[in-house]
């Protein structure tokens, strides 16, 4: 039987937006619909994509917060952000709370604490140029930077952190690579 | 007759001469864009005022002008552009990443999060609001600045009467139930 892997919304939706506005790909990820699961399959965990566009903050500075949060459970992430002194921490906390709310209301998540952050990314927003005045009639152009913040919440406890790569592991891999070599163009 | 920047410092004059020379050759110092045509007549008018002085100063400050140029050559300057790989190694170094805080607990009173060595934000805000109302009552009673009484103050809530110990004290009434955190002695 014909069973598509996922059903996309009809193509006419793409052409309705103007050419200057960028269509948000992250927002579209929430719309994919999977076919019903077979009785024997393990339960597919709920996935929620959420983002906020054009935050007045630098993408490099926001990246540090996104890196802090990666892989944590949502409660731990909210705790860390509440006591962080950064400007972006407040914004990310709002985004996480919004996403948690969405998850509970629309994406059939049972426990709001049972979410963890699978991915958290920052992107460059639209920059604006502005004149900055210096002494002696000199001037320069400064850029007013904005950023986007993307987060993907997945249902379930956070995965255990990977053990750091030791020298022994690296040596083992090296020896395995040497052993995998074959002799070419010989008997 | 025009009035130019007449500074007594010969260094500044040497700098001006360098800029002047660059202007005459056509290189602009700094980002003064869009002013080329208007500068033409200004140059012609200002020249006679400056050149005689320039002739005098050239002999005086000839030793100083090259030192200014040479000192620019000795300045610390990057030799090569830092590649993105090198930049990433510096920006993503563990010392630059934000550390995970391990001193966050739950407040036993209200259940919000609090840092171990800091008062709970929610409870503090509650107490602050109540103190503000008490202070407003005190201001109403005093009726002006510098009129604070020399006796102690006692705050009484609904249905409480001043005890024998509160004989000579100033009493402030608050028309609400006593909050649980405000313990009466």
PDB file of C-alpha atoms in Angstrom, chain A residues 101-173:
ATOM      1  CA  UNK A 101       3.100  25.603  27.200  1.00  0.00           C
ATOM      2  CA  UNK A 102       2.734  24.709  23.503  1.00  0.00           C
ATOM      3  CA  UNK A 103       3.877  21.171  24.221  1.00  0.00           C
ATOM      4  CA  UNK A 104       1.287  20.611  26.905  1.00  0.00           C
ATOM      5  CA  UNK A 105      -1.605  22.212  25.023  1.00  0.00           C
ATOM      6  CA  UNK A 106      -1.039  21.219  21.389  1.00  0.00           C
ATOM      7  CA  UNK A 107       1.526  18.414  21.157  1.00  0.00           C
ATOM      8  CA  UNK A 108      -0.006  15.914  23.564  1.00  0.00           C
ATOM      9  CA  UNK A 109       2.743  15.982  26.165  1.00  0.00           C
ATOM     10  CA  UNK A 110       1.558  14.582  29.468  1.00  0.00           C
ATOM     11  CA  UNK A 111       4.076  15.958  31.965  1.00  0.00           C
ATOM     12  CA  UNK A 112       5.563  19.364  31.375  1.00  0.00           C
ATOM     13  CA  UNK A 113       8.714  18.401  33.298  1.00  0.00           C
ATOM     14  CA  UNK A 114       9.315  15.332  31.149  1.00  0.00           C
ATOM     15  CA  UNK A 115      10.936  17.409  28.377  1.00  0.00           C
ATOM     16  CA  UNK A 116      14.569  17.859  27.565  1.00  0.00           C
ATOM     17  CA  UNK A 117      16.363  20.176  25.186  1.00  0.00           C
ATOM     18  CA  UNK A 118      17.638  18.224  22.211  1.00  0.00           C
ATOM     19  CA  UNK A 119      18.876  21.191  20.188  1.00  0.00           C
ATOM     20  CA  UNK A 120      19.332  24.870  20.911  1.00  0.00           C
ATOM     21  CA  UNK A 121      20.749  27.115  18.217  1.00  0.00           C
ATOM     22  CA  UNK A 122      21.282  30.761  17.463  1.00  0.00           C
ATOM     23  CA  UNK A 123      21.172  32.429  14.085  1.00  0.00           C
ATOM     24  CA  UNK A 124      21.993  35.837  12.689  1.00  0.00           C
ATOM     25  CA  UNK A 125      19.060  38.222  12.385  1.00  0.00           C
ATOM     26  CA  UNK A 126      18.774  41.286  10.187  1.00  0.00           C
ATOM     27  CA  UNK A 127      21.546  43.788  10.911  1.00  0.00           C
ATOM     28  CA  UNK A 128      21.138  47.533  10.556  1.00  0.00           C
ATOM     29  CA  UNK A 129      23.898  50.077   9.980  1.00  0.00           C
ATOM     30  CA  UNK A 130      24.056  53.265  12.001  1.00  0.00           C
ATOM     31  CA  UNK A 131      26.429  56.209  12.234  1.00  0.00           C
ATOM     32  CA  UNK A 132      28.548  56.482  15.355  1.00  0.00           C
ATOM     33  CA  UNK A 133      30.142  59.852  15.999  1.00  0.00           C
ATOM     34  CA  UNK A 134      33.751  60.141  17.158  1.00  0.00           C
ATOM     35  CA  UNK A 135      35.773  63.198  18.187  1.00  0.00           C
ATOM     36  CA  UNK A 136      37.183  65.729  15.693  1.00  0.00           C
ATOM     37  CA  UNK A 137      34.349  65.277  13.258  1.00  0.00           C
ATOM     38  CA  UNK A 138      35.213  61.671  12.523  1.00  0.00           C
ATOM     39  CA  UNK A 139      32.516  59.080  12.188  1.00  0.00           C
ATOM     40  CA  UNK A 140      32.188  55.378  11.735  1.00  0.00           C
ATOM     41  CA  UNK A 141      29.458  52.930  10.825  1.00  0.00           C
ATOM     42  CA  UNK A 142      28.320  50.586  13.555  1.00  0.00           C
ATOM     43  CA  UNK A 143      26.010  47.658  13.017  1.00  0.00           C
ATOM     44  CA  UNK A 144      23.015  46.980  15.248  1.00  0.00           C
ATOM     45  CA  UNK A 145      22.962  43.202  15.495  1.00  0.00           C
ATOM     46  CA  UNK A 146      19.979  40.991  16.071  1.00  0.00           C
ATOM     47  CA  UNK A 147      19.729  37.244  16.455  1.00  0.00           C
ATOM     48  CA  UNK A 148      17.242  34.414  16.258  1.00  0.00           C
ATOM     49  CA  UNK A 149      16.974  31.654  18.843  1.00  0.00           C
ATOM     50  CA  UNK A 150      15.786  28.126  17.971  1.00  0.00           C
ATOM     51  CA  UNK A 151      14.975  25.335  20.407  1.00  0.00           C
ATOM     52  CA  UNK A 152      13.853  21.718  19.946  1.00  0.00           C
ATOM     53  CA  UNK A 153      12.235  20.055  22.935  1.00  0.00           C
ATOM     54  CA  UNK A 154      11.844  16.266  23.014  1.00  0.00           C
ATOM     55  CA  UNK A 155       9.721  14.340  25.464  1.00  0.00           C
ATOM     56  CA  UNK A 156      11.510  12.077  27.892  1.00  0.00           C
ATOM     57  CA  UNK A 157      14.377  12.324  30.367  1.00  0.00           C
ATOM     58  CA  UNK A 158      17.596  13.923  29.118  1.00  0.00           C
ATOM     59  CA  UNK A 159      20.072  11.486  27.557  1.00  0.00           C
ATOM     60  CA  UNK A 160      23.112  10.634  29.722  1.00  0.00           C
ATOM     61  CA  UNK A 161      26.112  12.800  28.836  1.00  0.00           C
ATOM     62  CA  UNK A 162      28.746  11.199  26.643  1.00  0.00           C
ATOM     63  CA  UNK A 163      31.900  10.168  28.499  1.00  0.00           C
ATOM     64  CA  UNK A 164      34.807  12.349  27.369  1.00  0.00           C
ATOM     65  CA  UNK A 165      37.156  10.790  24.849  1.00  0.00           C
ATOM     66  CA  UNK A 166      40.205   9.437  26.643  1.00  0.00           C
ATOM     67  CA  UNK A 167      43.621   8.885  25.157  1.00  0.00           C
ATOM     68  CA  UNK A 168      43.050   5.127  25.414  1.00  0.00           C
ATOM     69  CA  UNK A 169      39.945   5.374  23.193  1.00  0.00           C
ATOM     70  CA  UNK A 170      41.843   7.424  20.636  1.00  0.00           C
ATOM     71  CA  UNK A 171      44.702   4.918  20.617  1.00  0.00           C
ATOM     72  CA  UNK A 172      42.274   2.017  20.173  1.00  0.00           C
ATOM     73  CA  UNK A 173      40.627   3.768  17.232  1.00  0.00           C
TER      74      UNK A 173
END
